[in-house]
PDB file of C-alpha atoms in Angstrom:
ATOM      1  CA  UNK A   1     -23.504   4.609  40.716  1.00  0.00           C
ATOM      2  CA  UNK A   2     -22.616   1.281  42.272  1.00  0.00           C
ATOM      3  CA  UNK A   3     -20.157  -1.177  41.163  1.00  0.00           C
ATOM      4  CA  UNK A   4     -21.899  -2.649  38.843  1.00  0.00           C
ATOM      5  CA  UNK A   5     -23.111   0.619  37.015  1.00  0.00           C
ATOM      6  CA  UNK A   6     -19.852   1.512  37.135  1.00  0.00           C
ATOM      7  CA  UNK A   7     -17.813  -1.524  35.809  1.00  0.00           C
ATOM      8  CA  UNK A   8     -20.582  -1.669  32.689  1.00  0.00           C
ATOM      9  CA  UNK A   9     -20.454   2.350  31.938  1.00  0.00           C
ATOM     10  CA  UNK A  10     -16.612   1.750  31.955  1.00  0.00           C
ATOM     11  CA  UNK A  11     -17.144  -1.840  29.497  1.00  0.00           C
ATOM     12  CA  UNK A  12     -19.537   0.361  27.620  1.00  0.00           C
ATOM     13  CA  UNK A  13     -16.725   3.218  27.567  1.00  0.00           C
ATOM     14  CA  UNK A  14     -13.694   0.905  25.939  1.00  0.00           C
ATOM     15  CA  UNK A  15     -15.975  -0.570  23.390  1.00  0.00           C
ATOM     16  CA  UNK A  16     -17.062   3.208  22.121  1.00  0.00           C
ATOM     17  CA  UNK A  17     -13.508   3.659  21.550  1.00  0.00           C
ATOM     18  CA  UNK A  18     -11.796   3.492  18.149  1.00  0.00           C
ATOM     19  CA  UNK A  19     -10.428   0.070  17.684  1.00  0.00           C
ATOM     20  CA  UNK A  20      -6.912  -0.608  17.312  1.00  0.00           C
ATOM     21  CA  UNK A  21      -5.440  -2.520  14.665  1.00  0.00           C
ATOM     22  CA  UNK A  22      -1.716  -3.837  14.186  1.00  0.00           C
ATOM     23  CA  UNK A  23      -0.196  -2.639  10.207  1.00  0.00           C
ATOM     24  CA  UNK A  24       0.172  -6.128   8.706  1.00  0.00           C
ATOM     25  CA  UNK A  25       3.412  -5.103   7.163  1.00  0.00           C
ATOM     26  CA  UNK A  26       5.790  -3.302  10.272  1.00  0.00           C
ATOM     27  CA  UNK A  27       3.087  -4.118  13.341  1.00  0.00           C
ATOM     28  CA  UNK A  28       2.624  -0.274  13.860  1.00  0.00           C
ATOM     29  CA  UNK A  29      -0.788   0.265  15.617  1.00  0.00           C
ATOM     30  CA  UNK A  30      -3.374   1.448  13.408  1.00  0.00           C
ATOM     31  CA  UNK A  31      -6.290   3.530  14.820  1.00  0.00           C
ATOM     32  CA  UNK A  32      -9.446   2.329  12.940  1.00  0.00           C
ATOM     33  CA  UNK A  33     -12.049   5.328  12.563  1.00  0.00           C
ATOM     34  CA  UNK A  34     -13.422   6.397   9.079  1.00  0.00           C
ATOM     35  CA  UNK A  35     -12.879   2.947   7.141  1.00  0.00           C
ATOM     36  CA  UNK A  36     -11.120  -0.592   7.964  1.00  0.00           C
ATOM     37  CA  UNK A  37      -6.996  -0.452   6.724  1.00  0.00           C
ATOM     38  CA  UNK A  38      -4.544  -3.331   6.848  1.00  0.00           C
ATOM     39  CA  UNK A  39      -1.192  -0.918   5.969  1.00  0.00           C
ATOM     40  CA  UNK A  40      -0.069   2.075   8.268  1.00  0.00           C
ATOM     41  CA  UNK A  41       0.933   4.020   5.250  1.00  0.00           C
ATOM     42  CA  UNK A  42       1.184   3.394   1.219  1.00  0.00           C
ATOM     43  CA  UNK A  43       4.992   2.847   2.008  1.00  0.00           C
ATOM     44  CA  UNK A  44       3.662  -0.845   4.125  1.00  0.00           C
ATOM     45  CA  UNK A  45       1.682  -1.133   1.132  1.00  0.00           C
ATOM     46  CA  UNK A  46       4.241  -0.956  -1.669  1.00  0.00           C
ATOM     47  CA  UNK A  47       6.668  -3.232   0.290  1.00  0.00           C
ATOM     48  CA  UNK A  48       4.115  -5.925   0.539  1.00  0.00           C
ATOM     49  CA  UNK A  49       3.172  -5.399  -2.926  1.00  0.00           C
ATOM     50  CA  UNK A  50       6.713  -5.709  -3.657  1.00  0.00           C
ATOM     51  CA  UNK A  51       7.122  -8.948  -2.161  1.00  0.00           C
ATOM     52  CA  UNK A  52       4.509 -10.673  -3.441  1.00  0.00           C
ATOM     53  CA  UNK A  53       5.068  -9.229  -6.971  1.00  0.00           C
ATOM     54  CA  UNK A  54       9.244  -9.838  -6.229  1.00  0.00           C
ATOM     55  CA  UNK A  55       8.435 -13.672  -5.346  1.00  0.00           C
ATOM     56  CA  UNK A  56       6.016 -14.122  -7.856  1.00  0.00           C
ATOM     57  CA  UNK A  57       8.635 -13.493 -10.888  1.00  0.00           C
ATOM     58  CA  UNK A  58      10.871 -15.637  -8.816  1.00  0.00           C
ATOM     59  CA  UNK A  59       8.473 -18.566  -8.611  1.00  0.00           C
ATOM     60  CA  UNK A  60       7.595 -18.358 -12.276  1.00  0.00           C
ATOM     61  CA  UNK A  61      11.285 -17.326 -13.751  1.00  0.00           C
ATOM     62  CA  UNK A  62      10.394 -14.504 -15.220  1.00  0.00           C
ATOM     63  CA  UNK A  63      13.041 -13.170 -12.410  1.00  0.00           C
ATOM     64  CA  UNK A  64      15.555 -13.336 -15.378  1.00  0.00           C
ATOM     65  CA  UNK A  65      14.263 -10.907 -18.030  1.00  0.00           C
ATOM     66  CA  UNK A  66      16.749  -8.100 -16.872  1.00  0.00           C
ATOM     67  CA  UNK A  67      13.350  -5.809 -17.409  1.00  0.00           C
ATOM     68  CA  UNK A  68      11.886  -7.456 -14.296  1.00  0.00           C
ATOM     69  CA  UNK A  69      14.962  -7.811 -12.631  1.00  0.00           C
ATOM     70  CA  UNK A  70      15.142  -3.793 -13.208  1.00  0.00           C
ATOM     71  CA  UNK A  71      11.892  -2.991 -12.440  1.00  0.00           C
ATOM     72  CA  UNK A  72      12.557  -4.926  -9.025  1.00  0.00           C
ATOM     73  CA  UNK A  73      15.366  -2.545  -8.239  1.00  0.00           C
ATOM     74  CA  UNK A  74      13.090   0.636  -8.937  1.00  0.00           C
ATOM     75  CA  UNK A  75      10.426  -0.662  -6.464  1.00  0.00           C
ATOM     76  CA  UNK A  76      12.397  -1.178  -3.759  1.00  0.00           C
ATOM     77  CA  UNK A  77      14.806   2.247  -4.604  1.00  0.00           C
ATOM     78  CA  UNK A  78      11.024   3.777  -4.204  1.00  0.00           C
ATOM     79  CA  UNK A  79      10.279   2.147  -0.973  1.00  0.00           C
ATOM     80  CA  UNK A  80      13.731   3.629   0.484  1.00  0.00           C
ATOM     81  CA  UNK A  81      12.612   7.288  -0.583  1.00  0.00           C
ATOM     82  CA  UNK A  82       9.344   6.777   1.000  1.00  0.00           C
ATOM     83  CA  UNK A  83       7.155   5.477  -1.186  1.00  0.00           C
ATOM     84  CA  UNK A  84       5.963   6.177  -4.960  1.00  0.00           C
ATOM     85  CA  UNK A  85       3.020   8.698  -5.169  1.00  0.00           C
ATOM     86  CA  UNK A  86       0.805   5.751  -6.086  1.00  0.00           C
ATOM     87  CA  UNK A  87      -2.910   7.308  -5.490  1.00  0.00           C
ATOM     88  CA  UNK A  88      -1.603  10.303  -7.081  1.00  0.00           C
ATOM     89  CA  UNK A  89      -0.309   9.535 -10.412  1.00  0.00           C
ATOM     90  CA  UNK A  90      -2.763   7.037 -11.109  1.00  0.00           C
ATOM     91  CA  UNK A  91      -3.662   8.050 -14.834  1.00  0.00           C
ATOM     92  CA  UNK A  92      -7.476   7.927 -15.640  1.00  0.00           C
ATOM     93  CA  UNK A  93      -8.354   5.545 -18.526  1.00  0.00           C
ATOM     94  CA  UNK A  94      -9.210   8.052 -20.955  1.00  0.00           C
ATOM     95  CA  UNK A  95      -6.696  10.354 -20.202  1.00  0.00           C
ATOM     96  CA  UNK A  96      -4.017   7.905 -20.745  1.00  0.00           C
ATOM     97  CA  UNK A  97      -6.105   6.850 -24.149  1.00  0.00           C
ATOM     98  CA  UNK A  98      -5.705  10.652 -25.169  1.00  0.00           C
ATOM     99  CA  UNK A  99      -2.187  10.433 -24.243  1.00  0.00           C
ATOM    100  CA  UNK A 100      -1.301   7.500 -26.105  1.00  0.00           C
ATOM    101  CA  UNK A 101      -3.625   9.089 -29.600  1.00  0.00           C
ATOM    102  CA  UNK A 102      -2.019  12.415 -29.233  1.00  0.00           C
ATOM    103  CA  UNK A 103       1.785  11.118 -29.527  1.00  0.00           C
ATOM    104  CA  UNK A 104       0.881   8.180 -31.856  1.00  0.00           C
ATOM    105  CA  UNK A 105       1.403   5.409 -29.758  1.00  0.00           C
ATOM    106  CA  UNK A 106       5.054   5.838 -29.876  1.00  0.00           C
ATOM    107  CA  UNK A 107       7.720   6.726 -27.349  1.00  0.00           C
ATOM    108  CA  UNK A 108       8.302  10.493 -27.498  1.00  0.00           C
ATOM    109  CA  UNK A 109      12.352   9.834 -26.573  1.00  0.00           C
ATOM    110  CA  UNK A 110      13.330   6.612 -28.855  1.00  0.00           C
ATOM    111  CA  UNK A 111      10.363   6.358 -31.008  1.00  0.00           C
ATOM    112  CA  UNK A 112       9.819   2.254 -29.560  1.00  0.00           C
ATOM    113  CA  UNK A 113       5.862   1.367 -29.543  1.00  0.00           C
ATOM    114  CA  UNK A 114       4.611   3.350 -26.140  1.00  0.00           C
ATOM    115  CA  UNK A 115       3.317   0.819 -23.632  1.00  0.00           C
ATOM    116  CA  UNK A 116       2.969   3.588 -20.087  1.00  0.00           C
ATOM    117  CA  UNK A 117       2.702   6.912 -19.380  1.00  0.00           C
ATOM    118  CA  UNK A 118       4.958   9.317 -18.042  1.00  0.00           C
ATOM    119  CA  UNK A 119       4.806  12.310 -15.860  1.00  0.00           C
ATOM    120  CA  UNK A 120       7.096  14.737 -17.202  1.00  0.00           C
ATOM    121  CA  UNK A 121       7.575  16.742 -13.934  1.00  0.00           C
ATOM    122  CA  UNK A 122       5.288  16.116 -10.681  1.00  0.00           C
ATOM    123  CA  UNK A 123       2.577  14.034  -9.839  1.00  0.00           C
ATOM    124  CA  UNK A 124       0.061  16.443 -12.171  1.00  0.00           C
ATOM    125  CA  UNK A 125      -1.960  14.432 -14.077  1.00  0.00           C
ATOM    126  CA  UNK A 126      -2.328  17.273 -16.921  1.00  0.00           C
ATOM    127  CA  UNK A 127      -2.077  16.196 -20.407  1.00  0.00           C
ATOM    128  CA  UNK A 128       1.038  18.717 -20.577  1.00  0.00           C
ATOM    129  CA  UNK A 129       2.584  17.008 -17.765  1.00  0.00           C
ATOM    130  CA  UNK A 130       2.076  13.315 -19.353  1.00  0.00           C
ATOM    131  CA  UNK A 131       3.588  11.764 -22.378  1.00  0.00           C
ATOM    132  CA  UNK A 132       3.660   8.209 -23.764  1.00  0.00           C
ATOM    133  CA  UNK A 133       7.614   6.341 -23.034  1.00  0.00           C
ATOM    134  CA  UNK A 134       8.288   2.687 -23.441  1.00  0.00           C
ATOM    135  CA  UNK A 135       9.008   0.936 -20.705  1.00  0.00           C
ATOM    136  CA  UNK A 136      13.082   0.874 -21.026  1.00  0.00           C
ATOM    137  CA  UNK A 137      13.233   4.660 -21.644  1.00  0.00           C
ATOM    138  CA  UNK A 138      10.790   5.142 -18.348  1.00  0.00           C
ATOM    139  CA  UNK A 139      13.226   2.746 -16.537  1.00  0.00           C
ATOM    140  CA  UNK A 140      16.524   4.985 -18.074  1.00  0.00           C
ATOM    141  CA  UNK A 141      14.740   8.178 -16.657  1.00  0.00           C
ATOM    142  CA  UNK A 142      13.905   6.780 -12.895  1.00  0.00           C
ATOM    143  CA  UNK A 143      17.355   5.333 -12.749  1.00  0.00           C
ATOM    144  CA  UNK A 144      18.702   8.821 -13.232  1.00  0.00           C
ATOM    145  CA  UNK A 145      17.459  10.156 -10.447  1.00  0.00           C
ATOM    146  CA  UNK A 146      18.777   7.301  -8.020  1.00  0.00           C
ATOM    147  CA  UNK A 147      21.126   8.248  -5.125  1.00  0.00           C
ATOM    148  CA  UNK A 148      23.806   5.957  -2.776  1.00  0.00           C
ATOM    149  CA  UNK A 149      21.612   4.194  -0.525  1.00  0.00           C
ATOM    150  CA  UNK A 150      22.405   5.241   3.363  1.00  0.00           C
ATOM    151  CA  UNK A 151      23.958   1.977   5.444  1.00  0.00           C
ATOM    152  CA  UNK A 152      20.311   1.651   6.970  1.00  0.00           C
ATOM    153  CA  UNK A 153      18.740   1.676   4.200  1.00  0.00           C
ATOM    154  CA  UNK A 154      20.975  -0.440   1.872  1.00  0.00           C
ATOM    155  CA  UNK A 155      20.598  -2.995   5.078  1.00  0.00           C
ATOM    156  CA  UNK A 156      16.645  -2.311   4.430  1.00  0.00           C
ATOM    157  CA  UNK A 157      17.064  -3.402   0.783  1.00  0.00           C
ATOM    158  CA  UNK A 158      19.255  -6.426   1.876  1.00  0.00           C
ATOM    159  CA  UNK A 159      15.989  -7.514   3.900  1.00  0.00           C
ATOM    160  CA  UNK A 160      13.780  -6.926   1.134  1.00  0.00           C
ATOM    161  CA  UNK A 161      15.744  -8.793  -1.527  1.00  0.00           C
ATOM    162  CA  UNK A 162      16.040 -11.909   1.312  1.00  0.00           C
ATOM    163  CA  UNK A 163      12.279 -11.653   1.770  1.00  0.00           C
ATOM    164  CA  UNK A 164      11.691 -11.726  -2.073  1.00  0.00           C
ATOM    165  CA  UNK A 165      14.482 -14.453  -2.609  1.00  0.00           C
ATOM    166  CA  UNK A 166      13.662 -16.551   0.394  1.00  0.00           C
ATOM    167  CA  UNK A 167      12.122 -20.226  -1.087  1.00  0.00           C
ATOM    168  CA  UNK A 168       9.971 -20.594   1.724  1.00  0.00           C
ATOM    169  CA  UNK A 169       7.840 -17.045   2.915  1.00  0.00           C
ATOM    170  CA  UNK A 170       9.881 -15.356   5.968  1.00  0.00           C
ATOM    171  CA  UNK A 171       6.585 -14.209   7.256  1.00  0.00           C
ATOM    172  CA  UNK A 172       3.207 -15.655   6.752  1.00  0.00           C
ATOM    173  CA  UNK A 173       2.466 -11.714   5.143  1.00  0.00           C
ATOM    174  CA  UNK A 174       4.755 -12.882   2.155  1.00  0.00           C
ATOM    175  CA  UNK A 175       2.950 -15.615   1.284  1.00  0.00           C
ATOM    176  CA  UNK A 176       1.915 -14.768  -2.605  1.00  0.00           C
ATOM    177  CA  UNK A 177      -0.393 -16.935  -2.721  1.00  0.00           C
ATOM    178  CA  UNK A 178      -2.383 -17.164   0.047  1.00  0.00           C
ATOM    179  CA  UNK A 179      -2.098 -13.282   0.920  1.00  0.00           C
ATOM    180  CA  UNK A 180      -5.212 -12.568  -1.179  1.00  0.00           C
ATOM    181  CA  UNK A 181      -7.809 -14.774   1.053  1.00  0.00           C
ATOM    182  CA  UNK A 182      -5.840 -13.881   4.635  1.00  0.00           C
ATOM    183  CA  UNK A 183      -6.055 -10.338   3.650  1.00  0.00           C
ATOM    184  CA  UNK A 184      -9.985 -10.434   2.587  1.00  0.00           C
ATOM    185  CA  UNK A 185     -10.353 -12.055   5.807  1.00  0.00           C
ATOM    186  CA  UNK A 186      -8.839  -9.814   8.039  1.00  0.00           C
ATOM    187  CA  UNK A 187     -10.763  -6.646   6.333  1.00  0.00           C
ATOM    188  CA  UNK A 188     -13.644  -8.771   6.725  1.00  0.00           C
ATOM    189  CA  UNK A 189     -12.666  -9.100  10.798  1.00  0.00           C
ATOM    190  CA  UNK A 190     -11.212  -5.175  10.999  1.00  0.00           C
ATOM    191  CA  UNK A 191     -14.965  -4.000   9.221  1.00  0.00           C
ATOM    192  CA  UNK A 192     -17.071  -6.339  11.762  1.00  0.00           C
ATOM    193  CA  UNK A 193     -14.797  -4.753  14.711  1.00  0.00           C
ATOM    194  CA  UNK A 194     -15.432  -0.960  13.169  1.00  0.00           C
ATOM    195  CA  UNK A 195     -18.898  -1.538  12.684  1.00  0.00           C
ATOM    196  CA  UNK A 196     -19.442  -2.677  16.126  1.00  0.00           C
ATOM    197  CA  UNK A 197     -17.237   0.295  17.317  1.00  0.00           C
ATOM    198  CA  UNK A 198     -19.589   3.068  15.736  1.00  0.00           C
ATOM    199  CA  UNK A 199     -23.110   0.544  16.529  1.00  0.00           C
ATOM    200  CA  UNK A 200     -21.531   0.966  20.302  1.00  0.00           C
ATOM    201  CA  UNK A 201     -20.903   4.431  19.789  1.00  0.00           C
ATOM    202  CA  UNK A 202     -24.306   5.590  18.734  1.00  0.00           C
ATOM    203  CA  UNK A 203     -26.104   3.546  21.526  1.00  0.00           C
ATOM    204  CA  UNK A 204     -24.212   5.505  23.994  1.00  0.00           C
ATOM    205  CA  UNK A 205     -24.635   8.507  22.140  1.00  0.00           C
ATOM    206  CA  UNK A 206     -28.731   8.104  21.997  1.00  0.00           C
ATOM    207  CA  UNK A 207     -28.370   7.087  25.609  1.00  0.00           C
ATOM    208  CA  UNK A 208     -25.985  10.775  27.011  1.00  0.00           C
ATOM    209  CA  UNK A 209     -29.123  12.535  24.685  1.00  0.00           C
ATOM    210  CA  UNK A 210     -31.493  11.342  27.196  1.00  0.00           C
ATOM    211  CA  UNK A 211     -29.539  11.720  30.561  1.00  0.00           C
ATOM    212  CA  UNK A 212     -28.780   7.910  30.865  1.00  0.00           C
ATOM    213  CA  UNK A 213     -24.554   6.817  30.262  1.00  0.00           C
ATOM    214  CA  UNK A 214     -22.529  10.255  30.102  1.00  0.00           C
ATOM    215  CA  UNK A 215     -19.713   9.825  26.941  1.00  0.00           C
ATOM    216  CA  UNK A 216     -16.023  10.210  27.862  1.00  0.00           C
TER     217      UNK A 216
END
């Protein structure tokens, strides 16, 4: 193989190669190989969904209902004990409509007009693992099980709480409202670069099938 052969089998080579992607939340490098991701983990996720939520009651004042200001808290006291099993608990329509029928709309603690649904024990979303709760009785119940935040991670909640009250975005991530279109955008970029990956990927593949460029 001469130079040339060699420097284009080796061109060939890196672009057959999973792309690599930065998190947008904490810059940790993100292999790209099944599907196109922006977040490293659902923990990147939640934060970023807690900033833009956090700054959007800020921006509108809804930052003083002591609800919000609550609910706040219990998103970031998630974030410091790794993250709240989003994907898992997420309560199919109907079941949540059976739910709500089967204890008559009302909070099964207080007796207060039920307005979520909570999981009793568990992430199982069985109906003998769900009941309906109004929303202060579900925030009463998730307070209880709070612990003393370490020094690193009450410093963590100092940073997210800056982020959230900052009046101009700390990073151009916390940007509320122009997240949406950057974020569509770079999907749209990370899906172009994935799609390219695998189009490389099967050219070389059709190519080692036939005794032409050998895959590494």
């Amino acid at each position: 193989m001469d130079s040339f052969d060699a420097k284009l089998a080796k061109a060939l080579d890196d672009l057959a190669k999973p792309p690599v992607v930065d998190c947008v939340e904490c810059g940790d490098p993100i292999v790209l190989t099944n599907r196109a991701r922006l977040y490293c983990s659902e923990v990147c996720h939640q934060t970023l969904k807690l900033i833009h939520y956090g700054r959007g009651v800020v921006a509108d004042g809804r930052i003083v209902d002591p609800l919000v200001e609550d609910a706040i808290g219990m998103r970031i006291a998630h974030i410091l004990a790794g993250g709240y099993h989003e994907q898992a608990r997420r309560v199919p329509p109907a079941t949540r409509a059976q739910i709500f029928e089967r204890d008559g709309g009302r909070c099964v603690l207080c007796g207060e007009p039920a307005t979520q649904i909570d999981h009793a024990a568990g992430d199982a979303n069985t109906p003998e693992n769900l009941r309906a709760v109004c929303g202060s009785c579900n925030l009463a119940m998730a307070q209880e099980h709070l612990v003393p935040a370490s020094p690193e991670k009450a410093r963590l909640a100092r940073r997210l709480i800056e982020r959230i009250f900052a009046s101009a975005p700390l990073f151009p991530r916390d940007d509320e409202t122009a997240w949406p279109a950057t974020s569509r955008r770079l999907m749209a970029e990370r899906r172009d670069r994935l799609s390219a990956h695998r189009g490389v990927r099967k050219l070389m593949e059709r190519a080692a099938a036939t005794g032409g460029l050998a895959l590494s």
